[in-house]
Amino acid sequence: MNYDFLPKYLRVYVVQQEYSNYSSVDHATWRFILKISKNFFISNAHSAYLKGLQETGITEDEIPRIKEIDRKLQKYGWRAVCVKGFIPPLVFMDFQSRAILPIAADMRSQEHLTYTPSPDIVHESAGHSPIIIDNDYSDYLQSYGSIARKAIYSKEDIDVYMAIKKLSDIKEDPNSKNIDIKNAEDSLKNAYDSIRYTSEAVMLSRMNWWTVEYGLIGTKDDPKIYGAGLLSSVGESENSLSSRVDKIDFSKECMNYDYNITEQQPQLFIINSFKDLQEALKDIESKMTFNKPVEYGLDRALEARAVCTIELDGNLQISGIVSKVFSRVNKISYIQFKGPTQLSHLYRQIPGHGGDYHSDGYGTPIGKIEFLNKSLNKLSAQELDDLGVCKNKNVNLKFTSGVVVNGRVADLNYIENVLSIVQLENCKVTLDSKILFDPSWGKFDLICSGKVESVYGGPADINRYIKFMPEMVEGNKNSKKRKIDKSLDDLYLAVKNHRKKAEVDVDFLEKIYNQSVRNYSQHWLILFEILEIIIKIDCTLKEKIINHFKKSIPNNSDLYRAIQRGIDILHS
C-alpha cells in the first residue's frame, strides 16, 4: 500500500500486517470473541455497531485484513493503517485528526481473551471502526484529535507512557520472566508516583477514555455501548451494564475522573447523542492553554518540562523545552529553552535552525525596539539601515522590555521578504545586570518577533523534530511472529477443517478432545470449537466438554461467564 498521503514521521509507525503470522489459535480466539460479542451487542450496543461491522469489512470467521478495512472506510471519508502495539498519544491523535484509524496488528492471546490492556486488532477494528459510520461520532473523533494534538503534556506523562509501553510489551511476550514483569510494574509505579500535577494532556486523555473508549449512550434506564474498550472486552462489556457500575450523566466534568487501564471501571458516563460530545469539546477547546493569555501559557510550558511550541507573530514558532521566561514591567522580555530547539515558519523548520544546530538550547528577546516602538520584523529597510541592522556592521539593539543586544551582524534571514532572524557574532545579551548570552557561547540567532501569540504542546514541525523526542524515536517495528506450538495449532486447524464437512465424525473429534485435555489442559477454546460442531448431536462428548469447563475454570470469573454465553448462543 502507498502511504504517500501521510507525513514522513507518521509513516514510521505504519507496519505490514503480516497476515500469515496469525495462527489457527489466533483465528479461533477472534472467532469466539466476535461470536459472543455480536450476539450481546445486538441489543446492547449503539445502533451503528452491527451495520458498522459489515460496512467496514469485519467478519466473524477470521481476523480482518486491515487493507480491506481501509478500503471500506474510505466510503466514510476515513482511512485505516496497520500499526503495532502502543503508539505515542501525540501520534495517535495526529492520525485521528487526519481521519485515519490506526489499527494494532497484534492479536491478543487466549489467556487475555476477555480483556487486554494492550492495543490489539480486536480493540482497534471491532471496537473503534464500526461506530465511525455515524457522521456525528466520526466528526467528534477528528475534532478531538486536532485539539488533543495541541494539549501540553508533562515530562512525567512521557515517563508514564514509556513505562506502560514497556510493561505491555513484556506481558505480551511469552518469553518474559516473572522478574521482568515485576521490574516493569515497579518502573510504572515509580513513574506514577513521580507525577507532579495533572497536565492538560492527561485531562484530555480522560475525556477520550470516558467517551471513545468507555462511553455509553442513551439513558440510565436503557444504556447502550459505543466505547471501543467496551465493544472489544468480552467481560467488561457485560459488567458495564450491571448495577454494580455507576452510570453518570456525561459532562466535561468526566475529566476529573482518573482511570486505571488494568482494572474494570467503577463508573461510566452516558451521553444523549454524539452531538453532546461536540458541544463539550467546543467548551473544552475554548479553555485550553493555546486559547488563554500567553502569560498563562508560558507558565504551563515552564511547568511541563516537556516540548512546547511558542507561537510568535510573523508566522514564526519556537519549539523545545522552555526553561526560563524573563519579564519586566509585565512584559515578556526573553524566553530561554534548554536542549534541542527548533525555529519554524508556518510550521516548517527554518533551514539551518533545527535541533541539531540549536542542540544546547536557545534564547531570544521578544518585543519592540526602543524609541521606534516596532518589532524588527515590522521595520522598513530604511529603519533597519538606520539601526545598523546590516551585514558586517556592529549593532546595539535596545528593546522596550529592557533587553540589550550588542554584536556584529553576521547574516540576515528573510522569509517571504520579511526579516525573520538576525545572526550576530561576538554578541552579548543583557537584561539589567543579568547576562543572557555571552560572546564565548558562539553565534546568537535573534528571532524577529514583537509578541507571543499562543503556547501549545508539541513541536511545530514534528517531521524534523521527532528524533529529539525519546518517546517517539523508536518508531514502530514489524509484528514479531508469536511462537507457535505446531502440534496445538494442527489440532485447531483439524477442528476448523472438520467444521466445513457435511457429516460430523464424533469419534474423530473425541480423539482431538482427548489429546487436548491430555496435552493442553488450559486450552479450553479448542473444546469450545468442538462443542460448536456437535451441539446438535446427541453424544456424551458434549457433557465431557461442559464438565471440563466447570471443573477447570472458576465459575465466578469473566471467562466462565463468557463461555456460558457462548454455549447459550450455540443452543439458540
XYZ file of C-alpha atoms in Angstrom:
572
model
C 0.000 0.000 0.000
C 1.234 3.533 -0.791
C 1.389 5.786 2.251
C 2.475 8.989 0.498
C -0.661 10.646 1.867
C 0.958 10.504 5.347
C 3.595 12.886 6.716
C 7.008 11.259 6.805
C 7.097 10.950 10.588
C 3.767 9.084 10.687
C 4.907 6.584 8.063
C 7.494 5.357 10.580
C 4.670 3.871 12.659
C 2.983 2.015 9.830
C 3.822 -1.694 9.504
C 2.737 -4.564 7.319
C 0.008 -6.724 8.808
C 1.945 -9.957 8.122
C -1.300 -11.879 7.928
C 0.475 -15.242 7.802
C 1.724 -14.618 11.347
C -1.730 -15.354 12.738
C -2.094 -18.944 13.916
C -5.175 -21.130 13.928
C -5.387 -20.385 17.662
C -5.440 -16.630 16.892
C -8.286 -17.024 14.403
C -10.223 -19.204 16.866
C -9.764 -16.568 19.574
C -11.033 -13.856 17.227
C -13.975 -16.026 16.210
C -15.055 -16.713 19.783
C -14.856 -13.014 20.736
C -16.872 -11.900 17.699
C -19.421 -14.691 18.142
C -20.413 -13.776 21.678
C -19.874 -10.033 21.146
C -22.178 -9.735 18.157
C -24.902 -11.639 19.955
C -24.607 -9.406 23.026
C -24.367 -6.137 21.130
C -27.457 -6.740 19.012
C -29.458 -5.304 21.895
C -26.772 -3.614 23.994
C -24.645 -1.534 21.589
C -25.293 1.667 19.680
C -27.434 1.070 16.608
C -24.466 1.705 14.285
C -22.457 -1.221 15.654
C -23.696 -4.239 13.688
C -24.051 -2.293 10.453
C -20.602 -0.821 11.109
C -19.032 -4.272 11.310
C -20.460 -5.152 7.925
C -19.657 -1.785 6.361
C -16.026 -1.881 7.485
C -15.309 -5.421 6.327
C -15.192 -7.158 9.704
C -16.474 -10.721 9.739
C -16.829 -13.335 12.450
C -14.940 -16.140 10.770
C -11.407 -14.749 10.648
C -9.173 -11.889 11.701
C -9.820 -8.996 9.298
C -7.359 -7.710 6.745
C -6.573 -4.068 7.507
C -6.255 -3.268 3.792
C -9.895 -4.275 3.439
C -10.953 -2.113 6.403
C -9.056 0.794 4.840
C -10.853 0.276 1.528
C -14.268 0.128 3.187
C -13.673 3.146 5.474
C -12.867 5.366 2.516
C -16.585 5.408 1.754
C -16.971 7.337 5.027
C -14.039 9.694 4.469
C -11.648 7.706 6.672
C -8.586 5.548 6.152
C -7.018 2.740 8.199
C -3.346 1.899 8.682
C -1.673 -1.013 10.423
C 0.493 -0.241 13.467
C 1.991 -2.312 16.259
C 1.134 -2.061 19.949
C 1.160 1.244 21.805
C 1.982 4.300 19.743
C 2.648 7.693 21.373
C -0.539 9.642 22.186
C 0.627 12.556 20.014
C 0.982 10.184 17.053
C -2.405 8.555 17.668
C -4.084 11.980 17.860
C -2.382 13.126 14.668
C -3.657 10.046 12.841
C -7.132 10.663 14.209
C -7.115 14.365 13.303
C -6.464 13.289 9.699
C -9.406 10.834 9.771
C -7.048 7.858 9.837
C -7.705 4.919 12.162
C -4.503 3.237 13.385
C -5.197 -0.475 13.905
C -2.830 -2.548 16.027
C -1.748 -5.652 14.138
C -1.288 -7.930 17.144
C -3.904 -10.426 18.227
C -4.487 -10.923 21.939
C -3.566 -14.285 23.380
C -6.187 -16.766 24.557
C -5.028 -16.063 28.129
C -6.138 -12.432 27.698
C -9.251 -13.196 25.684
C -11.767 -11.372 27.891
C -9.645 -8.229 28.234
C -6.171 -6.959 27.457
C -4.745 -3.503 28.253
C -2.551 -3.759 25.169
C -3.860 -2.439 21.845
C -4.784 -5.291 19.533
C -6.748 -5.898 16.368
C -9.902 -6.800 18.302
C -9.923 -3.468 20.088
C -8.915 -1.313 17.139
C -11.016 -2.928 14.406
C -14.067 -4.475 16.081
C -14.038 -1.758 18.759
C -13.225 1.512 17.010
C -14.180 1.166 13.372
C -17.899 0.207 13.475
C -19.142 3.431 15.098
C -17.173 5.586 12.635
C -20.008 5.121 10.148
C -22.017 7.556 12.324
C -21.227 11.052 10.983
C -21.584 12.879 14.295
C -19.282 10.408 16.008
C -16.618 10.485 13.284
C -16.704 14.314 13.294
C -16.085 14.246 17.025
C -13.150 11.846 16.645
C -11.471 14.081 14.101
C -12.112 17.280 16.068
C -10.848 15.690 19.263
C -7.656 14.560 17.529
C -6.980 18.067 16.205
C -7.456 19.661 19.618
C -5.672 16.999 21.674
C -2.562 17.345 19.474
C -2.040 20.819 20.948
C -2.528 19.860 24.600
C 0.502 20.475 26.835
C 1.830 17.288 28.381
C 4.401 16.951 31.154
C 7.734 15.186 31.353
C 6.100 12.717 33.746
C 3.367 11.960 31.189
C 6.114 10.821 28.822
C 7.731 8.703 31.539
C 4.392 7.029 32.303
C 3.757 6.308 28.626
C 7.209 4.750 28.238
C 6.665 2.600 31.356
C 3.192 1.452 30.211
C 4.505 0.556 26.780
C 7.365 -1.433 28.284
C 5.066 -3.305 30.661
C 2.621 -4.063 27.857
C 5.368 -5.422 25.617
C 6.759 -7.601 28.402
C 3.368 -9.004 29.408
C 2.539 -9.975 25.846
C 5.964 -11.555 25.306
C 5.694 -15.285 26.139
C 9.440 -15.379 26.819
C 9.227 -12.813 29.610
C 10.147 -13.919 33.105
C 8.275 -13.012 36.278
C 11.172 -10.812 37.371
C 10.912 -8.880 34.095
C 7.231 -8.225 34.684
C 7.885 -7.257 38.321
C 10.604 -4.788 37.321
C 8.385 -3.262 34.654
C 5.496 -2.930 37.123
C 7.831 -1.249 39.624
C 9.011 1.153 36.920
C 5.411 2.069 36.107
C 4.593 2.619 39.784
C 7.631 4.866 40.152
C 6.576 6.816 37.073
C 3.091 7.338 38.517
C 4.500 8.278 41.919
C 6.697 10.943 40.305
C 3.794 12.845 38.735
C 3.834 16.443 39.981
C 0.458 17.597 38.657
C -2.334 16.666 36.267
C -1.415 18.050 32.870
C -3.722 19.384 30.196
C -2.928 16.376 28.015
C -3.957 13.981 30.803
C -7.231 15.849 31.252
C -7.915 15.461 27.521
C -6.969 11.775 27.681
C -9.597 11.284 30.390
C -12.181 12.826 28.085
C -11.148 10.314 25.430
C -11.223 7.430 27.901
C -14.732 8.119 29.178
C -16.133 8.675 25.682
C -14.330 6.975 22.786
C -13.049 4.101 24.911
C -15.681 3.586 27.615
C -18.686 5.650 26.610
C -22.362 4.795 26.959
C -25.213 6.410 25.038
C -28.933 6.598 25.760
C -30.451 6.771 29.235
C -29.618 5.351 32.638
C -32.594 3.026 32.283
C -31.546 1.876 28.831
C -27.813 2.487 28.233
C -26.134 1.365 25.024
C -22.416 0.842 24.472
C -20.344 2.779 21.941
C -16.889 2.920 23.573
C -14.268 0.752 21.845
C -12.821 -0.503 25.138
C -16.205 -1.991 25.996
C -17.006 -3.172 22.490
C -13.794 -5.200 22.500
C -13.997 -6.557 26.053
C -15.984 -9.751 26.399
C -16.081 -9.481 30.186
C -16.378 -5.783 30.925
C -18.993 -5.094 28.251
C -21.443 -7.300 30.153
C -20.400 -5.995 33.560
C -20.638 -2.350 32.432
C -24.408 -2.517 32.118
C -24.944 -4.032 35.566
C -25.994 -2.048 38.624
C -22.502 -2.540 40.068
C -21.196 0.193 37.760
C -22.360 3.755 38.459
C -23.938 5.498 35.460
C -23.289 9.265 35.404
C -24.774 11.837 33.029
C -21.982 12.980 30.730
C -20.391 16.403 31.017
C -16.876 17.758 30.649
C -16.513 17.069 34.372
C -15.682 13.495 33.395
C -12.132 14.843 33.004
C -11.912 14.997 36.794
C -12.185 11.199 36.980
C -8.932 9.279 36.694
C -8.825 5.743 35.316
C -6.729 2.601 35.560
C -6.187 0.686 32.313
C -5.567 -2.579 34.164
C -8.890 -2.630 36.042
C -12.564 -2.555 35.151
C -14.108 0.883 35.550
C -16.266 1.663 38.618
C -18.294 4.331 36.798
C -19.229 5.206 33.234
C -20.689 8.302 31.579
C -23.814 8.413 29.430
C -24.449 10.843 26.570
C -27.838 11.538 24.988
C -26.354 11.762 21.495
C -22.966 12.174 19.841
C -23.723 15.882 19.403
C -23.212 16.168 23.195
C -19.558 15.281 22.633
C -19.017 18.071 20.120
C -20.644 20.638 22.401
C -18.468 19.612 25.339
C -15.383 19.648 23.128
C -16.053 23.204 21.957
C -16.269 24.327 25.572
C -13.050 22.486 26.464
C -11.210 23.928 23.460
C -12.118 27.490 24.453
C -10.409 26.966 27.811
C -7.274 25.197 26.597
C -3.873 26.782 27.025
C -3.470 27.796 23.381
C -6.620 29.947 23.756
C -5.575 31.527 27.064
C -3.393 34.605 27.732
C 0.232 33.963 26.772
C 1.490 34.556 30.300
C -0.626 31.631 31.450
C 0.631 29.542 28.555
C 4.280 30.254 29.329
C 3.715 29.294 32.965
C 2.239 25.968 31.789
C 5.174 25.414 29.437
C 7.631 26.018 32.265
C 5.696 23.655 34.496
C 5.617 20.928 31.849
C 9.378 20.426 31.342
C 8.385 18.887 28.017
C 8.406 20.057 24.411
C 6.099 23.002 23.749
C 5.751 25.487 20.914
C 5.751 29.253 21.357
C 3.715 30.799 18.548
C 5.018 34.235 17.572
C 3.744 36.928 15.256
C 5.023 36.798 11.698
C 4.043 33.097 11.447
C 7.121 32.096 13.443
C 7.378 29.300 16.012
C 9.973 28.206 18.564
C 9.734 24.602 19.791
C 11.579 22.979 22.663
C 11.640 22.747 26.446
C 11.074 26.175 27.986
C 13.464 26.651 30.904
C 13.159 30.357 31.789
C 10.938 33.318 30.993
C 12.183 36.798 31.866
C 9.645 39.589 32.270
C 9.891 43.217 33.141
C 7.033 45.630 33.861
C 4.565 42.890 32.922
C 6.217 42.480 29.529
C 7.821 39.303 28.270
C 11.475 40.176 27.795
C 13.313 36.983 26.944
C 12.486 33.287 26.563
C 15.102 30.595 27.188
C 14.893 26.980 26.001
C 17.085 24.065 27.020
C 18.145 21.141 24.880
C 17.359 20.757 21.163
C 15.296 23.700 19.939
C 13.604 24.271 16.596
C 12.793 27.542 14.817
C 9.977 27.309 12.276
C 7.963 29.420 9.871
C 4.430 28.307 9.095
C 5.162 25.040 10.937
C 8.127 24.160 8.725
C 11.593 24.173 10.243
C 13.693 27.083 9.006
C 16.726 25.646 7.193
C 19.724 25.522 9.493
C 17.677 26.133 12.630
C 16.719 22.702 13.872
C 17.572 20.747 16.993
C 20.956 19.686 15.605
C 22.102 23.293 15.313
C 20.384 24.572 18.461
C 21.320 21.394 20.328
C 22.290 23.059 23.614
C 19.293 25.316 23.893
C 18.169 28.637 22.510
C 17.162 32.032 23.829
C 15.797 35.198 22.281
C 14.321 38.556 23.277
C 10.732 39.227 22.311
C 9.263 42.654 21.747
C 9.712 46.063 20.215
C 12.756 48.225 19.671
C 13.007 51.211 21.995
C 12.124 54.644 20.549
C 10.786 53.116 17.300
C 8.157 51.114 19.223
C 8.170 48.478 16.477
C 9.479 44.935 16.344
C 12.321 44.141 13.953
C 10.004 42.282 11.566
C 7.895 45.443 11.196
C 10.722 47.820 10.351
C 11.277 49.194 6.870
C 14.566 48.747 5.030
C 15.471 52.331 5.877
C 14.682 51.883 9.578
C 16.815 48.741 9.687
C 19.643 50.563 7.966
C 19.373 53.450 10.429
C 19.617 50.947 13.308
C 22.710 49.407 11.762
C 20.997 46.065 11.120
C 23.142 45.359 8.081
C 25.650 42.610 7.366
C 29.123 43.137 8.834
C 28.012 46.105 10.936
C 28.074 46.407 14.714
C 24.656 46.956 16.196
C 23.292 47.888 19.610
C 19.623 46.987 19.933
C 17.632 48.146 22.942
C 14.221 46.604 23.453
C 11.347 48.272 25.295
C 11.390 45.254 27.618
C 14.878 46.205 28.847
C 16.883 43.623 26.885
C 20.020 44.909 25.159
C 21.618 43.042 22.242
C 25.116 44.124 21.223
C 27.121 42.438 18.470
C 28.213 42.258 14.840
C 25.649 41.296 12.215
C 26.858 38.113 10.509
C 23.746 37.261 8.489
C 20.156 38.313 7.848
C 17.482 35.684 7.166
C 14.466 36.904 5.222
C 11.387 34.752 4.724
C 8.850 35.996 2.182
C 10.648 39.357 2.163
C 10.258 39.774 5.922
C 13.273 39.827 8.268
C 12.936 36.737 10.457
C 16.356 36.005 12.015
C 19.376 38.226 12.644
C 22.550 36.263 13.305
C 25.199 38.073 15.343
C 28.823 37.357 16.163
C 30.707 38.492 19.257
C 27.284 39.092 20.764
C 26.322 39.950 24.297
C 22.714 39.991 25.505
C 21.783 41.532 28.850
C 18.738 42.379 30.903
C 19.677 44.930 33.537
C 22.805 43.384 35.112
C 21.947 39.820 34.055
C 23.910 38.288 31.188
C 21.567 36.248 28.991
C 24.076 35.451 26.247
C 27.862 35.675 26.310
C 30.095 36.101 23.231
C 32.029 32.949 24.183
C 28.919 30.849 23.585
C 29.117 31.294 19.798
C 26.784 32.979 17.346
C 23.495 34.442 18.544
C 20.357 33.992 16.439
C 17.834 36.711 17.203
C 14.342 35.813 16.037
C 12.470 38.896 14.878
C 9.177 38.901 16.707
C 7.148 41.504 18.521
C 4.958 39.270 20.625
C 3.986 35.783 21.731
C 0.587 34.884 20.334
C -0.049 31.488 21.921
C 1.551 28.460 23.576
C 0.731 24.809 22.942
C 2.163 21.325 23.360
C 4.466 19.502 20.955
C 6.794 20.749 18.210
C 5.750 22.915 15.267
C 7.468 20.728 12.653
C 7.369 17.267 14.160
C 8.731 15.660 10.989
C 12.096 17.293 11.644
C 11.985 17.328 15.444
C 10.884 13.765 16.139
C 14.427 12.413 16.590
C 14.805 14.560 19.713
C 11.703 13.092 21.394
C 12.632 9.918 23.312
C 9.082 8.617 23.430
C 8.886 8.718 19.635
C 12.323 7.929 18.238
C 11.706 4.195 18.498
C 9.094 4.428 15.805
C 7.414 1.127 15.162
C 8.545 -2.379 14.375
C 7.009 -5.117 12.312
C 4.946 -7.578 14.302
C 7.015 -10.399 15.654
C 5.652 -13.807 14.881
C 4.410 -15.315 18.119
C 5.998 -18.651 18.819
C 3.513 -21.299 17.719
C 3.156 -24.787 19.142
C 2.792 -26.633 15.842
C 1.067 -29.651 17.387
C -1.509 -27.476 19.127
C -2.075 -25.369 16.038
C -2.619 -28.516 13.983
C -5.346 -29.590 16.403
C -7.136 -26.245 15.981
C -6.742 -26.485 12.215
C -8.140 -30.003 12.184
C -11.248 -28.855 14.065
C -11.630 -25.856 11.742
C -11.457 -28.084 8.661
C -13.882 -30.573 10.188
C -16.398 -27.761 10.740
C -16.657 -27.395 6.947
C -17.572 -31.056 6.383
C -21.107 -32.159 5.681
C -21.006 -35.044 8.181
C -19.698 -34.955 11.738
C -17.243 -37.621 12.864
C -17.733 -37.650 16.645
C -15.046 -40.299 17.151
C -12.504 -38.153 15.347
C -13.443 -35.117 17.441
C -13.259 -37.170 20.634
C -9.685 -38.120 19.783
C -8.841 -34.411 19.449
C -10.636 -33.773 22.731
C -8.538 -36.441 24.488
C -5.297 -35.085 23.019
C -6.215 -31.550 24.028
C -7.140 -32.417 27.616
C -4.079 -34.589 27.996
C -1.504 -32.230 26.462
C -3.138 -28.768 26.542
C -5.438 -28.732 29.549
C -5.566 -24.921 29.647
C -6.731 -24.620 26.054
C -10.456 -24.588 26.673
C -11.088 -22.800 23.373
C -10.430 -25.859 21.192
C -13.002 -27.725 23.262
C -15.495 -24.942 22.602
C -14.726 -25.241 18.884
C -15.544 -28.964 19.093
C -18.685 -28.265 21.100
C -19.928 -25.936 18.396
C -19.765 -28.766 15.846
C -21.531 -31.366 17.984
C -24.001 -29.145 19.838
C -26.996 -30.532 17.912
C -25.825 -34.143 18.166
C -26.818 -36.496 20.989
C -23.437 -37.703 22.311
C -21.520 -37.992 25.583
C -18.729 -35.768 24.285
C -20.895 -32.700 24.864
C -21.195 -33.465 28.563
C -17.480 -34.181 28.840
C -16.644 -30.758 27.427
C -19.142 -28.870 29.571
C -17.990 -30.721 32.706
C -14.393 -29.894 31.815
C -15.295 -26.192 31.727
C -16.986 -26.453 35.129
C -14.023 -28.202 36.725
C -11.161 -26.230 35.176
C -12.476 -22.648 35.074
C -13.636 -20.703 38.185
C -17.374 -20.254 37.825
C -17.252 -16.690 39.206
C -14.793 -15.494 36.565
C -15.428 -13.342 33.472
C -14.055 -16.181 31.376
C -16.545 -18.735 32.700
C -19.425 -16.312 32.104
C -18.143 -15.682 28.578
C -18.001 -19.419 27.865
C -21.506 -19.867 29.237
C -22.725 -17.055 26.987
C -21.107 -18.871 24.085
C -22.820 -22.143 24.988
C -26.180 -20.371 25.222
C -25.618 -18.993 21.717
C -24.815 -22.474 20.405
C -28.050 -23.790 21.884
C -30.140 -20.978 20.408
